[in-house]
Amino acid sequence: MSKEKGFNWKQMTSHHLFMPIVCLVIVCLANVIKSPDFFKISINDSGVLYGSVIDIVNRASELVILAIGMTLVTAASGGQDISVGAIMAVAAAVCCQILSGGEASTSAYQNPFILAALAGLAASILCGMFNGFLVAKLKIQPMVATLILYTAGRGIAQLVTKGQITYVRVDSYKVLGGYIGKCPIPTPIFAAIISVVVAYLVLNKTALGLYIESVGINGEASRLVGLNSTRIKWMAYVICGFLAGFAGLVNSSRIYSADANNIGLNLEMDAILAVALGGNLLSGGKFSLAGSIIGAFTIQALTTTLLSMNVSADQIPVYKAIVVVVIVVLQSPVFKKQMAVWKVRKSAEGGRA
């Protein structure tokens, strides 16, 4: 009986979602210790759900959407797209500029919302196509290739908005980042759920997920068996760009404006950290979408925790960087090899005893 229990425990701890869930639980427990009513959810005077958990899930919505795209890019190319934050700003700038008719502020749509939203998404797809071309076709290292839009993306957004913050003071524009009618649940949560469901169906009901993993594990072998590794990598970046644009529209709706300097700022780092926390190898190959989603909620919970501890917003990236270093070390082949050697020695010593 004890052996069976030991086997179950070992099986559970070896599951790819075990560590992501443990990290999330640890962060939540830290919040509970500081605020015993952390999990309390109520309805405020406006008739909407209110509480720390709701705030975390709501604020993590854009990060969840970005984490999906970052997971696919990481799995396919063994590198990360650090331009997603800038792509968010570009999509928001294009959308708001069309809605405002080129003015700095508007209280009524100057053009149809659907046209503006599609234009913003189209701009983000073009950004993804550009990144994918550099990585998949020209074989440029992903971090270097996406550094171009990381640097120039916000400048492009500034050119679109003519260097100003474009405000769209229309109630219907605030719905995507606010609430639908009297629905008590924030709309960004629905946006994240829809993105996750669609991504799950596409990756699991088609062969795309398997193709991405195959190319990430061994691109040359995938090519020899008939897969177009270049096209698959390119598609991963296009999807990532589209999702970044969608996240940009949600973020823009929250603040009913296009602020090129702040929309998506530093979210690319959070997305990479979410992928790493989800147990995904940053070198590519097999991936876990569920792990990345859990990682996104963990990062947002960590951010909320640090802010509640009166940690300056400028200092928060330092703490996140420490987490990244720890994760990368734990995932390194050298560390895993040393741990395997240590386990063998421990077992040998136990056998002698």
Coordinates of N, CA, C and O in Angstrom, one line a residue, residues 160-324:
V160 N 1.8 57.2 -35.8 CA 0.4 57.0 -36.2 C -0.5 58.0 -35.4 O -1.4 58.6 -36.0
T161 N -0.2 58.2 -34.1 CA -1.0 59.1 -33.3 C -0.5 60.5 -33.3 O -0.9 61.4 -32.6
K162 N 0.6 60.8 -34.2 CA 1.2 62.1 -34.3 C 1.7 62.6 -32.9 O 1.7 63.8 -32.6
G163 N 2.3 61.6 -32.2 CA 2.9 62.0 -30.9 C 2.0 62.4 -29.8 O 2.5 62.9 -28.8
Q164 N 0.7 62.1 -29.9 CA -0.2 62.5 -28.8 C -0.9 61.2 -28.3 O -0.9 60.2 -28.9
I165 N -1.6 61.4 -27.2 CA -2.4 60.3 -26.6 C -3.8 60.5 -27.2 O -4.4 61.6 -27.0
T166 N -4.3 59.6 -28.0 CA -5.6 59.7 -28.6 C -6.7 59.1 -27.7 O -6.6 57.9 -27.4
Y167 N -7.6 59.9 -27.4 CA -8.7 59.5 -26.5 C -10.0 59.2 -27.3 O -10.4 60.0 -28.2
V168 N -10.6 58.1 -27.0 CA -11.9 57.7 -27.6 C -12.9 57.6 -26.4 O -13.1 56.6 -25.8
R169 N -13.6 58.7 -26.2 CA -14.5 58.8 -25.0 C -15.9 58.4 -25.4 O -16.9 59.1 -25.4
V170 N -16.0 57.1 -25.9 CA -17.3 56.6 -26.3 C -17.6 55.3 -25.4 O -16.7 54.5 -25.2
D171 N -18.7 55.3 -24.8 CA -19.1 54.2 -23.8 C -18.9 52.8 -24.5 O -18.4 51.9 -23.8
S172 N -19.3 52.7 -25.7 CA -19.2 51.3 -26.3 C -17.8 50.9 -26.5 O -17.5 49.7 -26.6
Y173 N -16.9 51.9 -26.6 CA -15.5 51.5 -26.8 C -14.9 51.0 -25.5 O -13.9 50.2 -25.5
K174 N -15.5 51.4 -24.4 CA -15.0 50.9 -23.1 C -15.4 49.5 -22.7 O -15.0 49.0 -21.7
V175 N -16.3 49.0 -23.5 CA -16.9 47.7 -23.1 C -15.9 46.5 -23.1 O -15.8 45.7 -22.2
L176 N -15.0 46.5 -24.1 CA -14.0 45.4 -24.2 C -13.1 45.4 -23.0 O -12.6 44.3 -22.6
G177 N -12.8 46.6 -22.5 CA -11.9 46.6 -21.3 C -12.7 46.9 -20.0 O -12.1 47.0 -18.9
G178 N -14.0 46.9 -20.1 CA -14.9 47.1 -18.9 C -15.9 46.1 -18.7 O -15.5 44.9 -18.3
Y179 N -17.2 46.4 -18.9 CA -18.2 45.5 -18.6 C -19.3 45.5 -19.7 O -19.5 46.5 -20.4
I180 N -19.9 44.4 -19.9 CA -21.0 44.3 -20.9 C -22.3 44.5 -20.2 O -22.8 43.6 -19.5
G181 N -22.9 45.6 -20.4 CA -24.2 45.9 -19.8 C -24.1 45.8 -18.3 O -23.3 46.4 -17.6
K182 N -25.0 45.0 -17.7 CA -25.1 44.7 -16.3 C -24.4 43.5 -15.9 O -24.5 43.0 -14.7
C183 N -23.6 42.9 -16.8 CA -22.8 41.7 -16.4 C -21.8 42.0 -15.3 O -21.0 42.9 -15.5
P184 N -21.8 41.2 -14.2 CA -20.9 41.6 -13.1 C -19.4 41.1 -13.4 O -18.5 41.5 -12.6
I185 N -19.2 40.4 -14.4 CA -17.8 39.9 -14.7 C -17.2 40.8 -15.7 O -17.7 41.1 -16.8
P186 N -15.9 41.2 -15.5 CA -15.2 42.1 -16.4 C -15.1 41.4 -17.8 O -14.7 40.3 -17.9
T187 N -15.2 42.2 -18.8 CA -15.2 41.7 -20.2 C -13.8 41.1 -20.5 O -13.7 40.1 -21.3
P188 N -12.7 41.7 -20.1 CA -11.4 41.2 -20.4 C -11.2 39.7 -20.0 O -10.5 38.9 -20.7
I189 N -11.9 39.3 -19.0 CA -11.9 37.8 -18.6 C -12.5 37.0 -19.7 O -12.0 35.9 -20.0
F190 N -13.6 37.5 -20.3 CA -14.2 36.7 -21.4 C -13.3 36.7 -22.6 O -13.2 35.7 -23.3
A191 N -12.6 37.8 -22.8 CA -11.6 37.9 -24.0 C -10.5 36.9 -23.8 O -10.1 36.2 -24.8
A192 N -10.0 36.7 -22.6 CA -9.0 35.8 -22.3 C -9.5 34.3 -22.4 O -8.8 33.5 -23.0
I193 N -10.7 34.1 -22.0 CA -11.3 32.7 -22.1 C -11.5 32.3 -23.5 O -11.2 31.2 -23.9
I194 N -12.0 33.3 -24.3 CA -12.2 33.0 -25.7 C -10.9 32.7 -26.4 O -10.8 31.7 -27.2
S195 N -9.8 33.5 -26.1 CA -8.5 33.2 -26.7 C -8.0 31.9 -26.3 O -7.4 31.1 -27.2
V196 N -8.2 31.5 -25.1 CA -7.7 30.2 -24.6 C -8.4 29.0 -25.3 O -7.8 28.1 -25.7
V197 N -9.7 29.2 -25.3 CA -10.6 28.1 -25.9 C -10.2 27.9 -27.4 O -10.1 26.8 -27.9
V198 N -10.1 29.0 -28.2 CA -9.8 29.0 -29.6 C -8.4 28.4 -29.8 O -8.2 27.5 -30.7
A199 N -7.5 28.8 -29.0 CA -6.1 28.3 -29.1 C -6.1 26.8 -28.8 O -5.4 26.0 -29.5
Y200 N -6.8 26.4 -27.8 CA -6.9 24.9 -27.5 C -7.4 24.1 -28.6 O -6.9 23.1 -29.0
L201 N -8.6 24.6 -29.2 CA -9.2 23.9 -30.3 C -8.3 23.8 -31.5 O -8.2 22.7 -32.1
V202 N -7.6 24.9 -31.8 CA -6.8 24.9 -33.0 C -5.6 24.0 -32.8 O -5.2 23.2 -33.7
L203 N -5.0 24.0 -31.6 CA -3.8 23.2 -31.3 C -4.0 21.8 -31.1 O -3.1 20.9 -31.4
N204 N -5.2 21.4 -30.6 CA -5.5 20.1 -30.3 C -6.4 19.3 -31.3 O -6.4 18.1 -31.3
K205 N -7.2 20.1 -32.0 CA -8.1 19.5 -33.0 C -7.5 19.5 -34.4 O -8.1 19.0 -35.3
T206 N -6.4 20.2 -34.5 CA -5.7 20.1 -35.8 C -4.2 19.6 -35.5 O -3.9 19.4 -34.3
A207 N -3.5 19.5 -36.5 CA -2.1 19.0 -36.4 C -1.1 20.2 -36.1 O 0.1 19.9 -35.9
L208 N -1.6 21.4 -36.0 CA -0.7 22.5 -35.8 C 0.2 22.4 -34.6 O 1.4 22.7 -34.6
G209 N -0.4 22.0 -33.5 CA 0.3 21.9 -32.2 C 1.4 20.9 -32.3 O 2.6 21.1 -31.9
L210 N 1.2 19.7 -32.9 CA 2.2 18.7 -33.2 C 3.3 19.2 -34.1 O 4.5 18.9 -33.9
Y211 N 2.9 19.9 -35.1 CA 3.9 20.5 -36.1 C 4.8 21.4 -35.4 O 6.0 21.4 -35.6
I212 N 4.3 22.3 -34.5 CA 5.1 23.3 -33.8 C 6.1 22.6 -32.9 O 7.3 23.0 -32.9
E213 N 5.6 21.6 -32.2 CA 6.5 20.9 -31.3 C 7.6 20.2 -32.1 O 8.8 20.2 -31.7
S214 N 7.2 19.6 -33.2 CA 8.2 18.8 -34.0 C 9.3 19.8 -34.6 O 10.5 19.4 -34.5
V215 N 8.9 20.9 -35.1 CA 9.8 21.9 -35.6 C 10.7 22.4 -34.5 O 11.9 22.6 -34.7
G216 N 10.2 22.6 -33.3 CA 10.9 23.1 -32.2 C 11.9 22.1 -31.7 O 13.1 22.5 -31.3
I217 N 11.6 20.9 -31.7 CA 12.5 19.8 -31.2 C 13.7 19.6 -32.2 O 14.8 19.6 -31.9
N218 N 13.3 19.5 -33.5 CA 14.3 19.3 -34.5 C 13.8 19.8 -35.9 O 13.1 19.0 -36.6
G219 N 14.1 21.0 -36.3 CA 13.6 21.6 -37.5 C 14.1 20.8 -38.7 O 13.4 20.6 -39.7
E220 N 15.4 20.4 -38.7 CA 15.9 19.7 -39.9 C 15.2 18.3 -40.1 O 14.9 17.9 -41.2
A221 N 15.0 17.6 -39.0 CA 14.3 16.3 -39.1 C 12.9 16.5 -39.5 O 12.4 15.7 -40.3
S222 N 12.3 17.6 -39.1 CA 10.9 17.8 -39.5 C 10.8 18.1 -41.0 O 9.9 17.7 -41.7
R223 N 11.8 18.8 -41.5 CA 11.9 19.1 -42.9 C 12.0 17.8 -43.7 O 11.4 17.7 -44.8
L224 N 12.8 16.9 -43.2 CA 13.1 15.7 -44.0 C 11.9 14.8 -44.0 O 11.7 14.0 -45.0
V225 N 11.0 14.9 -43.1 CA 9.7 14.1 -43.1 C 8.6 14.8 -43.8 O 7.5 14.3 -43.8
G226 N 8.9 16.0 -44.4 CA 7.9 16.6 -45.2 C 7.3 17.9 -44.6 O 6.4 18.5 -45.3
L227 N 7.6 18.3 -43.4 CA 7.1 19.5 -42.8 C 7.8 20.7 -43.3 O 9.1 20.7 -43.4
N228 N 7.1 21.8 -43.6 CA 7.7 23.0 -44.0 C 8.0 23.8 -42.7 O 7.2 24.6 -42.2
S229 N 9.2 23.6 -42.1 CA 9.5 24.2 -40.8 C 9.6 25.8 -40.9 O 9.2 26.4 -40.0
T230 N 10.0 26.3 -42.1 CA 10.0 27.7 -42.2 C 8.6 28.3 -42.1 O 8.4 29.3 -41.4
R231 N 7.6 27.7 -42.8 CA 6.2 28.2 -42.8 C 5.6 28.1 -41.4 O 4.9 28.9 -40.9
I232 N 5.9 27.0 -40.7 CA 5.4 26.8 -39.4 C 5.9 27.8 -38.4 O 5.1 28.3 -37.6
K233 N 7.2 28.0 -38.4 CA 7.7 29.1 -37.6 C 7.1 30.4 -37.9 O 6.8 31.2 -37.0
W234 N 7.0 30.7 -39.2 CA 6.4 32.0 -39.6 C 5.0 32.1 -39.1 O 4.6 33.2 -38.6
M235 N 4.2 31.0 -39.2 CA 2.8 31.1 -38.7 C 2.8 31.3 -37.2 O 1.9 32.0 -36.7
A236 N 3.7 30.8 -36.4 CA 3.8 31.0 -35.0 C 3.9 32.5 -34.7 O 3.3 33.0 -33.7
Y237 N 4.8 33.1 -35.4 CA 5.0 34.6 -35.2 C 3.8 35.4 -35.6 O 3.5 36.4 -35.0
V238 N 3.1 35.0 -36.7 CA 1.9 35.7 -37.1 C 0.8 35.6 -36.1 O 0.2 36.5 -35.8
I239 N 0.6 34.4 -35.5 CA -0.4 34.2 -34.5 C 0.0 35.0 -33.3 O -0.9 35.6 -32.6
C240 N 1.3 35.0 -32.9 CA 1.7 35.8 -31.8 C 1.4 37.3 -32.0 O 1.0 38.0 -31.1
G241 N 1.7 37.8 -33.2 CA 1.4 39.2 -33.5 C -0.1 39.5 -33.4 O -0.5 40.5 -32.9
F242 N -0.9 38.6 -33.9 CA -2.4 38.8 -33.9 C -2.8 38.8 -32.4 O -3.6 39.7 -32.1
L243 N -2.4 37.9 -31.6 CA -2.8 37.9 -30.2 C -2.3 39.1 -29.4 O -3.0 39.7 -28.6
A244 N -1.1 39.6 -29.8 CA -0.6 40.9 -29.2 C -1.5 42.0 -29.6 O -1.8 42.9 -28.7
G245 N -1.9 42.0 -30.8 CA -2.8 43.1 -31.2 C -4.2 43.1 -30.5 O -4.7 44.1 -30.1
F246 N -4.7 41.9 -30.3 CA -5.9 41.7 -29.6 C -5.8 42.2 -28.1 O -6.6 42.9 -27.6
A247 N -4.7 41.8 -27.5 CA -4.4 42.3 -26.2 C -4.3 43.8 -26.1 O -4.7 44.4 -25.1
G248 N -3.7 44.4 -27.2 CA -3.6 45.8 -27.3 C -4.9 46.5 -27.3 O -5.1 47.5 -26.7
L249 N -5.9 45.9 -28.0 CA -7.2 46.5 -28.1 C -7.9 46.4 -26.7 O -8.6 47.4 -26.3
V250 N -7.7 45.3 -26.0 CA -8.3 45.2 -24.7 C -7.7 46.2 -23.8 O -8.4 46.9 -23.0
N251 N -6.4 46.3 -23.8 CA -5.7 47.3 -22.9 C -6.1 48.7 -23.3 O -6.3 49.6 -22.4
S252 N -6.2 49.0 -24.5 CA -6.6 50.4 -25.0 C -8.1 50.7 -24.5 O -8.4 51.8 -24.1
S253 N -8.9 49.7 -24.6 CA -10.3 49.9 -24.1 C -10.4 50.1 -22.6 O -11.3 50.9 -22.2
R254 N -9.5 49.6 -21.9 CA -9.5 49.8 -20.4 C -9.3 51.3 -20.1 O -9.9 51.8 -19.2
I255 N -8.4 51.9 -20.9 CA -8.1 53.3 -20.6 C -8.7 54.3 -21.7 O -8.3 55.4 -21.7
Y256 N -9.6 53.7 -22.5 CA -10.2 54.4 -23.6 C -9.3 55.4 -24.4 O -9.7 56.5 -24.7
S257 N -8.1 54.9 -24.6 CA -7.2 55.8 -25.3 C -6.0 54.9 -25.9 O -5.9 53.7 -25.6
A258 N -5.2 55.6 -26.7 CA -4.0 54.9 -27.3 C -2.8 55.7 -26.7 O -2.5 56.8 -27.2
D259 N -2.2 55.1 -25.7 CA -1.0 55.7 -25.1 C 0.2 54.9 -25.5 O 0.5 53.9 -25.0
A260 N 0.9 55.4 -26.6 CA 2.0 54.6 -27.2 C 3.1 54.3 -26.3 O 3.8 53.3 -26.4
N261 N 3.3 55.2 -25.3 CA 4.4 55.0 -24.4 C 4.2 54.0 -23.3 O 5.1 53.4 -22.7
N262 N 2.9 53.7 -23.0 CA 2.6 52.9 -21.8 C 1.8 51.6 -22.1 O 1.9 50.7 -21.3
I263 N 1.1 51.5 -23.2 CA 0.3 50.3 -23.5 C 1.3 49.2 -23.7 O 2.2 49.2 -24.5
G264 N 1.1 48.1 -22.9 CA 1.9 46.9 -23.1 C 3.4 47.1 -22.6 O 4.2 46.2 -22.8
L265 N 3.6 48.1 -21.8 CA 5.0 48.4 -21.4 C 5.5 47.2 -20.4 O 4.8 46.9 -19.4
N266 N 6.6 46.6 -20.8 CA 7.2 45.5 -20.0 C 6.4 44.2 -19.9 O 6.8 43.3 -19.3
L267 N 5.2 44.2 -20.7 CA 4.4 43.0 -20.7 C 5.1 41.8 -21.4 O 4.8 40.7 -21.1
E268 N 6.1 42.2 -22.3 CA 6.8 41.1 -23.0 C 7.6 40.3 -22.0 O 7.7 39.1 -22.2
M269 N 8.2 41.0 -21.0 CA 9.0 40.2 -20.0 C 8.1 39.4 -19.2 O 8.4 38.2 -18.8
D270 N 6.9 39.9 -18.8 CA 6.0 39.1 -18.0 C 5.5 37.8 -18.8 O 5.3 36.8 -18.3
A271 N 5.3 38.0 -20.1 CA 4.9 36.9 -21.0 C 5.9 35.8 -21.0 O 5.6 34.6 -21.0
I272 N 7.2 36.2 -21.2 CA 8.3 35.3 -21.2 C 8.4 34.5 -19.9 O 8.5 33.3 -19.8
L273 N 8.2 35.3 -18.8 CA 8.3 34.7 -17.5 C 7.1 33.7 -17.3 O 7.3 32.7 -16.6
A274 N 5.9 34.1 -17.8 CA 4.8 33.2 -17.7 C 5.0 31.9 -18.4 O 4.7 30.8 -17.9
V275 N 5.6 31.9 -19.5 CA 6.0 30.7 -20.3 C 7.0 29.9 -19.5 O 6.8 28.6 -19.4
A276 N 8.0 30.5 -18.9 CA 9.0 29.8 -18.2 C 8.4 29.2 -16.9 O 8.6 28.0 -16.6
L277 N 7.6 30.0 -16.2 CA 6.9 29.5 -15.0 C 6.0 28.3 -15.3 O 5.8 27.4 -14.4
G278 N 5.5 28.3 -16.5 CA 4.6 27.2 -16.9 C 5.3 25.9 -17.2 O 4.6 24.9 -17.6
G279 N 6.6 25.8 -17.0 CA 7.3 24.6 -17.2 C 7.8 24.4 -18.6 O 8.2 23.3 -19.0
N280 N 7.6 25.4 -19.5 CA 8.0 25.2 -20.9 C 9.5 25.5 -21.0 O 10.0 26.5 -20.4
L281 N 10.2 24.7 -21.8 CA 11.6 25.0 -22.0 C 11.8 26.2 -22.9 O 11.1 26.2 -24.0
L282 N 12.6 27.1 -22.5 CA 12.8 28.3 -23.4 C 13.6 28.0 -24.6 O 13.8 28.9 -25.5
S283 N 14.1 26.8 -24.7 CA 14.9 26.4 -25.9 C 14.0 25.8 -27.0 O 14.5 25.4 -28.0
G284 N 12.7 25.7 -26.7 CA 11.8 25.2 -27.7 C 11.4 23.7 -27.5 O 11.9 23.0 -26.7
G285 N 10.5 23.3 -28.4 CA 10.1 21.9 -28.4 C 8.7 21.8 -27.8 O 7.8 22.6 -28.0
K286 N 8.5 20.7 -26.9 CA 7.2 20.5 -26.3 C 6.8 21.6 -25.5 O 7.6 22.3 -24.8
F287 N 5.5 21.9 -25.4 CA 5.0 23.0 -24.7 C 3.7 22.7 -24.0 O 3.0 21.7 -24.3
S288 N 3.4 23.5 -23.0 CA 2.2 23.3 -22.2 C 1.4 24.7 -22.2 O 1.9 25.6 -21.5
L289 N 0.3 24.7 -22.9 CA -0.5 26.0 -22.9 C -1.1 26.2 -21.5 O -1.1 27.4 -21.1
A290 N -1.5 25.2 -20.9 CA -2.1 25.3 -19.5 C -1.1 25.8 -18.6 O -1.4 26.7 -17.7
G291 N 0.1 25.3 -18.7 CA 1.2 25.8 -17.8 C 1.5 27.3 -18.0 O 1.7 28.0 -17.0
S292 N 1.5 27.8 -19.2 CA 1.7 29.2 -19.5 C 0.6 30.1 -18.9 O 0.8 31.2 -18.4
I293 N -0.6 29.6 -19.0 CA -1.8 30.3 -18.4 C -1.7 30.4 -16.9 O -1.9 31.5 -16.3
I294 N -1.3 29.3 -16.3 CA -1.1 29.3 -14.8 C 0.0 30.3 -14.5 O -0.1 31.0 -13.5
G295 N 1.1 30.2 -15.3 CA 2.2 31.1 -15.1 C 1.8 32.6 -15.2 O 2.3 33.5 -14.4
A296 N 0.9 32.9 -16.1 CA 0.4 34.3 -16.3 C -0.3 34.8 -15.0 O -0.1 35.9 -14.6
F297 N -1.2 33.9 -14.5 CA -1.9 34.3 -13.3 C -0.9 34.4 -12.1 O -1.1 35.3 -11.2
T298 N 0.1 33.6 -12.1 CA 1.1 33.6 -11.0 C 1.8 35.0 -11.0 O 2.1 35.6 -10.0
I299 N 2.2 35.4 -12.3 CA 3.0 36.7 -12.4 C 2.1 37.8 -12.0 O 2.5 38.7 -11.3
Q300 N 0.8 37.8 -12.4 CA -0.1 38.9 -12.0 C -0.3 38.9 -10.5 O -0.3 40.0 -9.8
A301 N -0.4 37.7 -9.9 CA -0.6 37.6 -8.4 C 0.6 38.1 -7.7 O 0.6 38.8 -6.7
L302 N 1.8 37.8 -8.3 CA 3.1 38.3 -7.7 C 3.2 39.8 -7.8 O 3.6 40.5 -6.8
T303 N 2.8 40.4 -8.9 CA 2.8 41.8 -9.1 C 1.8 42.5 -8.0 O 2.2 43.5 -7.4
T304 N 0.6 41.9 -7.9 CA -0.3 42.4 -6.9 C 0.2 42.3 -5.5 O 0.0 43.3 -4.7
T305 N 0.9 41.2 -5.2 CA 1.5 41.0 -3.9 C 2.5 42.1 -3.6 O 2.5 42.7 -2.5
L306 N 3.4 42.3 -4.5 CA 4.5 43.3 -4.3 C 3.9 44.7 -4.2 O 4.4 45.5 -3.3
L307 N 2.9 45.0 -5.0 CA 2.3 46.3 -4.8 C 1.6 46.5 -3.5 O 1.7 47.6 -2.9
S308 N 1.0 45.4 -3.0 CA 0.3 45.5 -1.7 C 1.3 45.6 -0.5 O 1.0 46.1 0.6
M309 N 2.6 45.2 -0.8 CA 3.7 45.3 0.2 C 4.4 46.6 0.0 O 5.5 46.8 0.6
N310 N 3.8 47.6 -0.7 CA 4.3 48.9 -0.9 C 5.7 48.9 -1.6 O 6.5 49.8 -1.4
V311 N 5.9 47.9 -2.5 CA 7.1 47.9 -3.3 C 6.9 48.8 -4.5 O 5.8 48.8 -5.1
S312 N 7.8 49.7 -4.7 CA 7.7 50.6 -5.8 C 7.6 49.9 -7.2 O 8.2 48.9 -7.4
A313 N 6.7 50.5 -8.1 CA 6.5 49.9 -9.4 C 7.8 49.8 -10.2 O 8.0 48.9 -11.0
D314 N 8.8 50.7 -9.9 CA 10.1 50.7 -10.6 C 10.9 49.5 -10.1 O 11.9 49.1 -10.8
Q315 N 10.7 49.0 -8.9 CA 11.5 48.0 -8.3 C 10.9 46.6 -8.6 O 11.6 45.6 -8.5
I316 N 9.7 46.5 -9.0 CA 9.0 45.2 -9.2 C 9.8 44.4 -10.3 O 10.0 43.2 -10.1
P317 N 10.2 45.0 -11.4 CA 11.0 44.2 -12.4 C 12.2 43.5 -11.8 O 12.6 42.5 -12.3
V318 N 12.8 44.1 -10.8 CA 14.0 43.5 -10.1 C 13.6 42.1 -9.5 O 14.3 41.1 -9.7
Y319 N 12.5 42.1 -8.8 CA 12.1 40.9 -8.2 C 11.7 39.8 -9.2 O 11.9 38.6 -9.1
K320 N 11.0 40.3 -10.3 CA 10.7 39.4 -11.4 C 11.9 38.8 -12.1 O 11.9 37.6 -12.4
A321 N 12.9 39.6 -12.2 CA 14.2 39.2 -12.8 C 14.8 38.1 -12.0 O 15.4 37.1 -12.5
I322 N 14.7 38.2 -10.6 CA 15.3 37.2 -9.8 C 14.6 35.9 -10.0 O 15.2 34.8 -10.1
V323 N 13.2 35.9 -10.2 CA 12.4 34.7 -10.4 C 12.9 34.1 -11.8 O 13.0 32.9 -11.9
V324 N 13.1 35.0 -12.8 CA 13.5 34.5 -14.1 C 14.9 33.7 -13.9 O 15.1 32.6 -14.5

